[in-house]
C-alpha atoms as an extended CHARMM CRD file, in Angstrom:
* protein
*
       198  EXT
         1         1  UNK       CA            -21.3040000000      -15.1220000000       67.2200000000  PROA      1               0.0000000000
         2         2  UNK       CA            -21.4770000000      -18.5980000000       68.7170000000  PROA      2               0.0000000000
         3         3  UNK       CA            -24.7950000000      -20.1770000000       69.6480000000  PROA      3               0.0000000000
         4         4  UNK       CA            -24.4640000000      -21.7860000000       73.0620000000  PROA      4               0.0000000000
         5         5  UNK       CA            -27.0100000000      -24.0050000000       74.7950000000  PROA      5               0.0000000000
         6         6  UNK       CA            -27.2280000000      -24.0020000000       78.5890000000  PROA      6               0.0000000000
         7         7  UNK       CA            -28.7110000000      -27.0560000000       80.2850000000  PROA      7               0.0000000000
         8         8  UNK       CA            -29.1750000000      -26.6260000000       84.0190000000  PROA      8               0.0000000000
         9         9  UNK       CA            -30.3560000000      -29.1980000000       86.5270000000  PROA      9               0.0000000000
        10        10  UNK       CA            -29.3960000000      -31.4510000000       89.3950000000  PROA      10              0.0000000000
        11        11  UNK       CA            -28.3810000000      -34.2970000000       87.0300000000  PROA      11              0.0000000000
        12        12  UNK       CA            -28.8440000000      -36.6590000000       89.9400000000  PROA      12              0.0000000000
        13        13  UNK       CA            -27.9240000000      -38.7870000000       88.0410000000  PROA      13              0.0000000000
        14        14  UNK       CA            -27.6010000000      -37.7040000000       84.3870000000  PROA      14              0.0000000000
        15        15  UNK       CA            -29.5300000000      -40.1350000000       82.1880000000  PROA      15              0.0000000000
        16        16  UNK       CA            -30.0550000000      -40.9010000000       78.5190000000  PROA      16              0.0000000000
        17        17  UNK       CA            -33.0750000000      -38.5900000000       78.3440000000  PROA      17              0.0000000000
        18        18  UNK       CA            -30.8290000000      -35.6530000000       79.2510000000  PROA      18              0.0000000000
        19        19  UNK       CA            -28.2800000000      -36.6180000000       76.6290000000  PROA      19              0.0000000000
        20        20  UNK       CA            -30.9070000000      -37.1520000000       73.9330000000  PROA      20              0.0000000000
        21        21  UNK       CA            -32.4780000000      -33.7430000000       74.6170000000  PROA      21              0.0000000000
        22        22  UNK       CA            -29.0480000000      -32.0900000000       74.4480000000  PROA      22              0.0000000000
        23        23  UNK       CA            -28.1860000000      -33.8490000000       71.2050000000  PROA      23              0.0000000000
        24        24  UNK       CA            -31.4790000000      -32.9940000000       69.5050000000  PROA      24              0.0000000000
        25        25  UNK       CA            -31.3500000000      -29.3500000000       70.6300000000  PROA      25              0.0000000000
        26        26  UNK       CA            -27.8510000000      -29.0010000000       69.1650000000  PROA      26              0.0000000000
        27        27  UNK       CA            -29.0610000000      -30.5110000000       65.9070000000  PROA      27              0.0000000000
        28        28  UNK       CA            -32.2980000000      -28.5370000000       65.5800000000  PROA      28              0.0000000000
        29        29  UNK       CA            -30.8780000000      -25.1420000000       66.5850000000  PROA      29              0.0000000000
        30        30  UNK       CA            -27.3880000000      -25.6220000000       65.1530000000  PROA      30              0.0000000000
        31        31  UNK       CA            -25.7680000000      -24.9210000000       68.5080000000  PROA      31              0.0000000000
        32        32  UNK       CA            -21.9920000000      -24.5920000000       68.4840000000  PROA      32              0.0000000000
        33        33  UNK       CA            -21.6540000000      -25.7070000000       72.0890000000  PROA      33              0.0000000000
        34        34  UNK       CA            -23.8310000000      -27.0470000000       74.8770000000  PROA      34              0.0000000000
        35        35  UNK       CA            -22.8850000000      -26.5260000000       78.5110000000  PROA      35              0.0000000000
        36        36  UNK       CA            -24.3480000000      -28.7210000000       81.2480000000  PROA      36              0.0000000000
        37        37  UNK       CA            -24.6790000000      -26.6380000000       84.4230000000  PROA      37              0.0000000000
        38        38  UNK       CA            -25.2300000000      -28.7090000000       87.5920000000  PROA      38              0.0000000000
        39        39  UNK       CA            -26.9390000000      -26.6600000000       90.2960000000  PROA      39              0.0000000000
        40        40  UNK       CA            -25.2410000000      -26.1500000000       93.6120000000  PROA      40              0.0000000000
        41        41  UNK       CA            -26.3740000000      -28.4440000000       96.4020000000  PROA      41              0.0000000000
        42        42  UNK       CA            -25.5290000000      -27.1620000000       99.8880000000  PROA      42              0.0000000000
        43        43  UNK       CA            -23.6640000000      -29.8590000000      101.8920000000  PROA      43              0.0000000000
        44        44  UNK       CA            -26.2730000000      -29.8540000000      104.6690000000  PROA      44              0.0000000000
        45        45  UNK       CA            -28.9260000000      -30.9440000000      102.1620000000  PROA      45              0.0000000000
        46        46  UNK       CA            -27.1050000000      -34.0410000000      100.9350000000  PROA      46              0.0000000000
        47        47  UNK       CA            -28.7920000000      -37.3720000000      101.6450000000  PROA      47              0.0000000000
        48        48  UNK       CA            -28.9490000000      -40.9200000000      100.3130000000  PROA      48              0.0000000000
        49        49  UNK       CA            -30.9740000000      -39.5850000000       97.3960000000  PROA      49              0.0000000000
        50        50  UNK       CA            -28.7090000000      -36.6560000000       96.5960000000  PROA      50              0.0000000000
        51        51  UNK       CA            -25.2100000000      -37.2260000000       95.2710000000  PROA      51              0.0000000000
        52        52  UNK       CA            -22.5420000000      -34.6810000000       96.1710000000  PROA      52              0.0000000000
        53        53  UNK       CA            -21.5610000000      -31.8450000000       93.8690000000  PROA      53              0.0000000000
        54        54  UNK       CA            -18.2990000000      -33.6490000000       93.0820000000  PROA      54              0.0000000000
        55        55  UNK       CA            -20.0420000000      -36.9120000000       92.2010000000  PROA      55              0.0000000000
        56        56  UNK       CA            -22.5940000000      -35.2180000000       89.9420000000  PROA      56              0.0000000000
        57        57  UNK       CA            -19.8900000000      -33.2110000000       88.1730000000  PROA      57              0.0000000000
        58        58  UNK       CA            -17.8030000000      -36.3500000000       87.6930000000  PROA      58              0.0000000000
        59        59  UNK       CA            -20.7530000000      -38.2160000000       86.1530000000  PROA      59              0.0000000000
        60        60  UNK       CA            -21.4320000000      -35.3310000000       83.7690000000  PROA      60              0.0000000000
        61        61  UNK       CA            -17.7900000000      -35.0920000000       82.7450000000  PROA      61              0.0000000000
        62        62  UNK       CA            -17.6690000000      -38.8130000000       82.0370000000  PROA      62              0.0000000000
        63        63  UNK       CA            -20.5990000000      -38.6190000000       79.6040000000  PROA      63              0.0000000000
        64        64  UNK       CA            -19.6890000000      -35.3300000000       77.9510000000  PROA      64              0.0000000000
        65        65  UNK       CA            -16.0060000000      -35.9360000000       77.2470000000  PROA      65              0.0000000000
        66        66  UNK       CA            -16.7470000000      -38.0800000000       74.2000000000  PROA      66              0.0000000000
        67        67  UNK       CA            -18.9990000000      -35.4650000000       72.5820000000  PROA      67              0.0000000000
        68        68  UNK       CA            -17.0630000000      -32.5230000000       71.1340000000  PROA      68              0.0000000000
        69        69  UNK       CA            -20.0340000000      -30.1280000000       71.4620000000  PROA      69              0.0000000000
        70        70  UNK       CA            -20.7710000000      -30.9340000000       75.1290000000  PROA      70              0.0000000000
        71        71  UNK       CA            -18.9660000000      -29.6140000000       78.2020000000  PROA      71              0.0000000000
        72        72  UNK       CA            -19.6270000000      -29.0570000000       81.9070000000  PROA      72              0.0000000000
        73        73  UNK       CA            -19.7500000000      -25.6270000000       83.5290000000  PROA      73              0.0000000000
        74        74  UNK       CA            -19.3280000000      -25.4720000000       87.3070000000  PROA      74              0.0000000000
        75        75  UNK       CA            -20.3570000000      -21.8150000000       87.5150000000  PROA      75              0.0000000000
        76        76  UNK       CA            -23.2530000000      -22.4840000000       89.9090000000  PROA      76              0.0000000000
        77        77  UNK       CA            -21.3730000000      -24.9750000000       92.0700000000  PROA      77              0.0000000000
        78        78  UNK       CA            -18.5430000000      -22.4680000000       92.5410000000  PROA      78              0.0000000000
        79        79  UNK       CA            -20.9230000000      -19.6750000000       93.5560000000  PROA      79              0.0000000000
        80        80  UNK       CA            -22.1050000000      -19.7100000000       97.1540000000  PROA      80              0.0000000000
        81        81  UNK       CA            -25.7480000000      -19.2750000000       98.0560000000  PROA      81              0.0000000000
        82        82  UNK       CA            -28.8740000000      -19.9920000000       96.0010000000  PROA      82              0.0000000000
        83        83  UNK       CA            -28.3060000000      -20.6100000000       92.2980000000  PROA      83              0.0000000000
        84        84  UNK       CA            -30.7760000000      -18.4380000000       90.4350000000  PROA      84              0.0000000000
        85        85  UNK       CA            -30.7370000000      -18.9860000000       86.6830000000  PROA      85              0.0000000000
        86        86  UNK       CA            -31.1050000000      -15.2740000000       85.9460000000  PROA      86              0.0000000000
        87        87  UNK       CA            -27.9110000000      -14.5010000000       87.9050000000  PROA      87              0.0000000000
        88        88  UNK       CA            -26.0320000000      -17.2970000000       86.1420000000  PROA      88              0.0000000000
        89        89  UNK       CA            -27.1220000000      -16.1160000000       82.6960000000  PROA      89              0.0000000000
        90        90  UNK       CA            -26.2950000000      -12.4690000000       83.4520000000  PROA      90              0.0000000000
        91        91  UNK       CA            -22.8010000000      -13.4860000000       84.5670000000  PROA      91              0.0000000000
        92        92  UNK       CA            -22.2670000000      -15.6210000000       81.4550000000  PROA      92              0.0000000000
        93        93  UNK       CA            -23.4450000000      -12.8330000000       79.1680000000  PROA      93              0.0000000000
        94        94  UNK       CA            -20.9910000000      -10.4950000000       80.8740000000  PROA      94              0.0000000000
        95        95  UNK       CA            -18.1730000000      -13.0130000000       80.3840000000  PROA      95              0.0000000000
        96        96  UNK       CA            -19.2000000000      -13.8400000000       76.7980000000  PROA      96              0.0000000000
        97        97  UNK       CA            -20.8680000000      -10.6820000000       75.4260000000  PROA      97              0.0000000000
        98        98  UNK       CA            -20.7110000000      -11.7810000000       71.7900000000  PROA      98              0.0000000000
        99        99  UNK       CA            -22.4620000000      -15.1400000000       72.1960000000  PROA      99              0.0000000000
       100       100  UNK       CA            -26.1610000000      -15.9900000000       71.8730000000  PROA      100             0.0000000000
       101       101  UNK       CA            -27.4960000000      -18.1880000000       74.6650000000  PROA      101             0.0000000000
       102       102  UNK       CA            -30.2910000000      -20.7480000000       74.6560000000  PROA      102             0.0000000000
       103       103  UNK       CA            -31.6280000000      -22.4300000000       77.7880000000  PROA      103             0.0000000000
       104       104  UNK       CA            -32.9600000000      -26.0130000000       77.7300000000  PROA      104             0.0000000000
       105       105  UNK       CA            -35.8950000000      -26.9840000000       79.9510000000  PROA      105             0.0000000000
       106       106  UNK       CA            -38.1950000000      -29.9930000000       80.1960000000  PROA      106             0.0000000000
       107       107  UNK       CA            -41.9730000000      -29.8180000000       79.9670000000  PROA      107             0.0000000000
       108       108  UNK       CA            -42.3740000000      -29.9210000000       83.7420000000  PROA      108             0.0000000000
       109       109  UNK       CA            -40.1810000000      -26.8310000000       84.0360000000  PROA      109             0.0000000000
       110       110  UNK       CA            -42.2260000000      -24.9910000000       81.4120000000  PROA      110             0.0000000000
       111       111  UNK       CA            -45.2310000000      -25.4150000000       83.6950000000  PROA      111             0.0000000000
       112       112  UNK       CA            -43.1770000000      -24.0070000000       86.5880000000  PROA      112             0.0000000000
       113       113  UNK       CA            -41.7420000000      -20.9520000000       84.7870000000  PROA      113             0.0000000000
       114       114  UNK       CA            -44.1470000000      -18.4680000000       86.4550000000  PROA      114             0.0000000000
       115       115  UNK       CA            -42.4090000000      -19.3150000000       89.7570000000  PROA      115             0.0000000000
       116       116  UNK       CA            -38.8430000000      -18.7790000000       88.5040000000  PROA      116             0.0000000000
       117       117  UNK       CA            -36.8900000000      -15.9410000000       90.1240000000  PROA      117             0.0000000000
       118       118  UNK       CA            -37.1240000000      -12.7570000000       87.9710000000  PROA      118             0.0000000000
       119       119  UNK       CA            -38.5080000000      -14.7700000000       85.0630000000  PROA      119             0.0000000000
       120       120  UNK       CA            -39.5160000000      -11.7160000000       83.0130000000  PROA      120             0.0000000000
       121       121  UNK       CA            -35.9460000000      -10.4410000000       83.0700000000  PROA      121             0.0000000000
       122       122  UNK       CA            -34.5980000000      -13.9020000000       82.2500000000  PROA      122             0.0000000000
       123       123  UNK       CA            -36.8860000000      -14.1280000000       79.2280000000  PROA      123             0.0000000000
       124       124  UNK       CA            -35.1030000000      -11.1080000000       77.7240000000  PROA      124             0.0000000000
       125       125  UNK       CA            -31.6700000000      -12.7140000000       78.1620000000  PROA      125             0.0000000000
       126       126  UNK       CA            -32.0580000000      -16.1740000000       76.6340000000  PROA      126             0.0000000000
       127       127  UNK       CA            -34.1630000000      -18.1610000000       74.1930000000  PROA      127             0.0000000000
       128       128  UNK       CA            -35.8490000000      -21.0560000000       75.9650000000  PROA      128             0.0000000000
       129       129  UNK       CA            -35.8950000000      -24.4440000000       74.2290000000  PROA      129             0.0000000000
       130       130  UNK       CA            -38.3980000000      -26.8150000000       75.7940000000  PROA      130             0.0000000000
       131       131  UNK       CA            -39.4110000000      -30.3990000000       75.2640000000  PROA      131             0.0000000000
       132       132  UNK       CA            -42.7210000000      -31.9600000000       76.1150000000  PROA      132             0.0000000000
       133       133  UNK       CA            -42.6730000000      -34.4760000000       78.9170000000  PROA      133             0.0000000000
       134       134  UNK       CA            -45.3510000000      -37.0810000000       79.6090000000  PROA      134             0.0000000000
       135       135  UNK       CA            -47.6830000000      -35.7490000000       82.2850000000  PROA      135             0.0000000000
       136       136  UNK       CA            -46.7910000000      -32.0850000000       81.7900000000  PROA      136             0.0000000000
       137       137  UNK       CA            -49.1280000000      -29.6360000000       80.1030000000  PROA      137             0.0000000000
       138       138  UNK       CA            -46.5370000000      -27.0780000000       78.9050000000  PROA      138             0.0000000000
       139       139  UNK       CA            -49.3520000000      -24.5640000000       79.2390000000  PROA      139             0.0000000000
       140       140  UNK       CA            -48.0360000000      -21.8530000000       81.5520000000  PROA      140             0.0000000000
       141       141  UNK       CA            -48.4520000000      -18.1850000000       80.6910000000  PROA      141             0.0000000000
       142       142  UNK       CA            -44.8550000000      -18.2760000000       79.4380000000  PROA      142             0.0000000000
       143       143  UNK       CA            -45.2170000000      -21.3670000000       77.2510000000  PROA      143             0.0000000000
       144       144  UNK       CA            -45.7870000000      -19.2520000000       74.1490000000  PROA      144             0.0000000000
       145       145  UNK       CA            -42.3030000000      -17.7790000000       74.5730000000  PROA      145             0.0000000000
       146       146  UNK       CA            -40.6830000000      -21.2230000000       74.7390000000  PROA      146             0.0000000000
       147       147  UNK       CA            -39.6060000000      -22.8670000000       71.5040000000  PROA      147             0.0000000000
       148       148  UNK       CA            -40.7990000000      -26.4750000000       71.6980000000  PROA      148             0.0000000000
       149       149  UNK       CA            -38.5120000000      -29.1430000000       70.3090000000  PROA      149             0.0000000000
       150       150  UNK       CA            -40.2720000000      -32.1050000000       68.7290000000  PROA      150             0.0000000000
       151       151  UNK       CA            -38.3180000000      -35.2160000000       69.7350000000  PROA      151             0.0000000000
       152       152  UNK       CA            -38.6660000000      -38.7910000000       70.9190000000  PROA      152             0.0000000000
       153       153  UNK       CA            -40.1390000000      -38.8140000000       74.4180000000  PROA      153             0.0000000000
       154       154  UNK       CA            -38.2250000000      -40.4830000000       77.2370000000  PROA      154             0.0000000000
       155       155  UNK       CA            -40.6900000000      -41.3450000000       79.9740000000  PROA      155             0.0000000000
       156       156  UNK       CA            -38.4030000000      -41.6730000000       82.9710000000  PROA      156             0.0000000000
       157       157  UNK       CA            -36.6090000000      -39.3490000000       85.3350000000  PROA      157             0.0000000000
       158       158  UNK       CA            -33.6270000000      -39.2040000000       87.6630000000  PROA      158             0.0000000000
       159       159  UNK       CA            -36.0690000000      -39.7580000000       90.5320000000  PROA      159             0.0000000000
       160       160  UNK       CA            -37.2350000000      -43.0290000000       88.9860000000  PROA      160             0.0000000000
       161       161  UNK       CA            -33.6460000000      -44.1370000000       88.4460000000  PROA      161             0.0000000000
       162       162  UNK       CA            -32.7270000000      -43.4430000000       92.0760000000  PROA      162             0.0000000000
       163       163  UNK       CA            -35.7750000000      -45.4060000000       93.2010000000  PROA      163             0.0000000000
       164       164  UNK       CA            -34.8060000000      -48.3750000000       91.0260000000  PROA      164             0.0000000000
       165       165  UNK       CA            -31.3030000000      -48.3750000000       92.4660000000  PROA      165             0.0000000000
       166       166  UNK       CA            -32.6720000000      -48.2490000000       96.0120000000  PROA      166             0.0000000000
       167       167  UNK       CA            -34.8930000000      -51.2400000000       95.1600000000  PROA      167             0.0000000000
       168       168  UNK       CA            -31.9840000000      -53.1730000000       93.6620000000  PROA      168             0.0000000000
       169       169  UNK       CA            -33.3620000000      -53.0050000000       90.1110000000  PROA      169             0.0000000000
       170       170  UNK       CA            -31.1540000000      -52.5610000000       87.0210000000  PROA      170             0.0000000000
       171       171  UNK       CA            -30.6930000000      -49.1850000000       85.3590000000  PROA      171             0.0000000000
       172       172  UNK       CA            -28.8910000000      -50.4480000000       82.2600000000  PROA      172             0.0000000000
       173       173  UNK       CA            -30.2540000000      -48.7750000000       79.0890000000  PROA      173             0.0000000000
       174       174  UNK       CA            -31.4890000000      -45.8550000000       81.2160000000  PROA      174             0.0000000000
       175       175  UNK       CA            -28.1580000000      -44.1550000000       81.9190000000  PROA      175             0.0000000000
       176       176  UNK       CA            -24.8850000000      -44.0300000000       79.9760000000  PROA      176             0.0000000000
       177       177  UNK       CA            -22.5680000000      -46.9560000000       80.7310000000  PROA      177             0.0000000000
       178       178  UNK       CA            -20.0230000000      -44.6300000000       82.3450000000  PROA      178             0.0000000000
       179       179  UNK       CA            -22.6490000000      -43.3520000000       84.7670000000  PROA      179             0.0000000000
       180       180  UNK       CA            -23.8820000000      -46.8180000000       85.6880000000  PROA      180             0.0000000000
       181       181  UNK       CA            -20.3200000000      -47.9510000000       86.4060000000  PROA      181             0.0000000000
       182       182  UNK       CA            -19.5950000000      -44.8790000000       88.5410000000  PROA      182             0.0000000000
       183       183  UNK       CA            -22.8290000000      -45.2620000000       90.5180000000  PROA      183             0.0000000000
       184       184  UNK       CA            -21.9680000000      -48.8820000000       91.3080000000  PROA      184             0.0000000000
       185       185  UNK       CA            -18.3900000000      -48.0460000000       92.2610000000  PROA      185             0.0000000000
       186       186  UNK       CA            -19.4890000000      -45.2680000000       94.6100000000  PROA      186             0.0000000000
       187       187  UNK       CA            -22.5680000000      -47.0590000000       95.9320000000  PROA      187             0.0000000000
       188       188  UNK       CA            -24.7240000000      -44.0320000000       95.1100000000  PROA      188             0.0000000000
       189       189  UNK       CA            -28.4670000000      -44.0110000000       95.7820000000  PROA      189             0.0000000000
       190       190  UNK       CA            -28.4500000000      -47.4350000000       97.4430000000  PROA      190             0.0000000000
       191       191  UNK       CA            -30.9870000000      -47.9730000000      100.2010000000  PROA      191             0.0000000000
       192       192  UNK       CA            -29.4590000000      -47.4380000000      103.6180000000  PROA      192             0.0000000000
       193       193  UNK       CA            -30.5910000000      -49.8580000000      106.2810000000  PROA      193             0.0000000000
       194       194  UNK       CA            -30.9180000000      -48.5260000000      109.8080000000  PROA      194             0.0000000000
       195       195  UNK       CA            -28.7640000000      -50.3490000000      112.3730000000  PROA      195             0.0000000000
       196       196  UNK       CA            -30.6360000000      -53.1230000000      114.1760000000  PROA      196             0.0000000000
       197       197  UNK       CA            -31.8530000000      -52.1510000000      117.6130000000  PROA      197             0.0000000000
       198       198  UNK       CA            -32.2600000000      -54.4020000000      120.6530000000  PROA      198             0.0000000000
């Protein structure tokens, strides 16, 4: 039986905090594999702040290809409609009935677990691995069922990175080099100026 970690999110963009969490979870729980699962973003919701599915997948593939344990699953991007974690996990367990699945979530998501779709059912399907995040309490009614990973805290988010890019500030040392290069090449997250009006 393989132990497989699932790490879902927008990864908009993926940053070093994501990669550190993934690495430490693999180490602490002796995971055989860790799959990054970017959520589906409907085309009509894309904006200057939201990279396309293709761009987010490309960034993830660039940073996972050098780590033999990491890979990218496009299961949610390929499925139309809302991407509910419980549906994704049920499908994966059907496809891989002999594997044990873990699901990685940040401290802010632990606080939000009571609002997750069919959370009680999901709790029976996977073991949640959480990490504390500055500003989160990790004190929801489900927090006792989440295994907390003690690791170095990274106090920045994808939102902060997008804001820095829009403001023309550097993001070096916040994202992997491959991601920074791709963002610059594609002009992602840059502030868009409205055309001048007379």
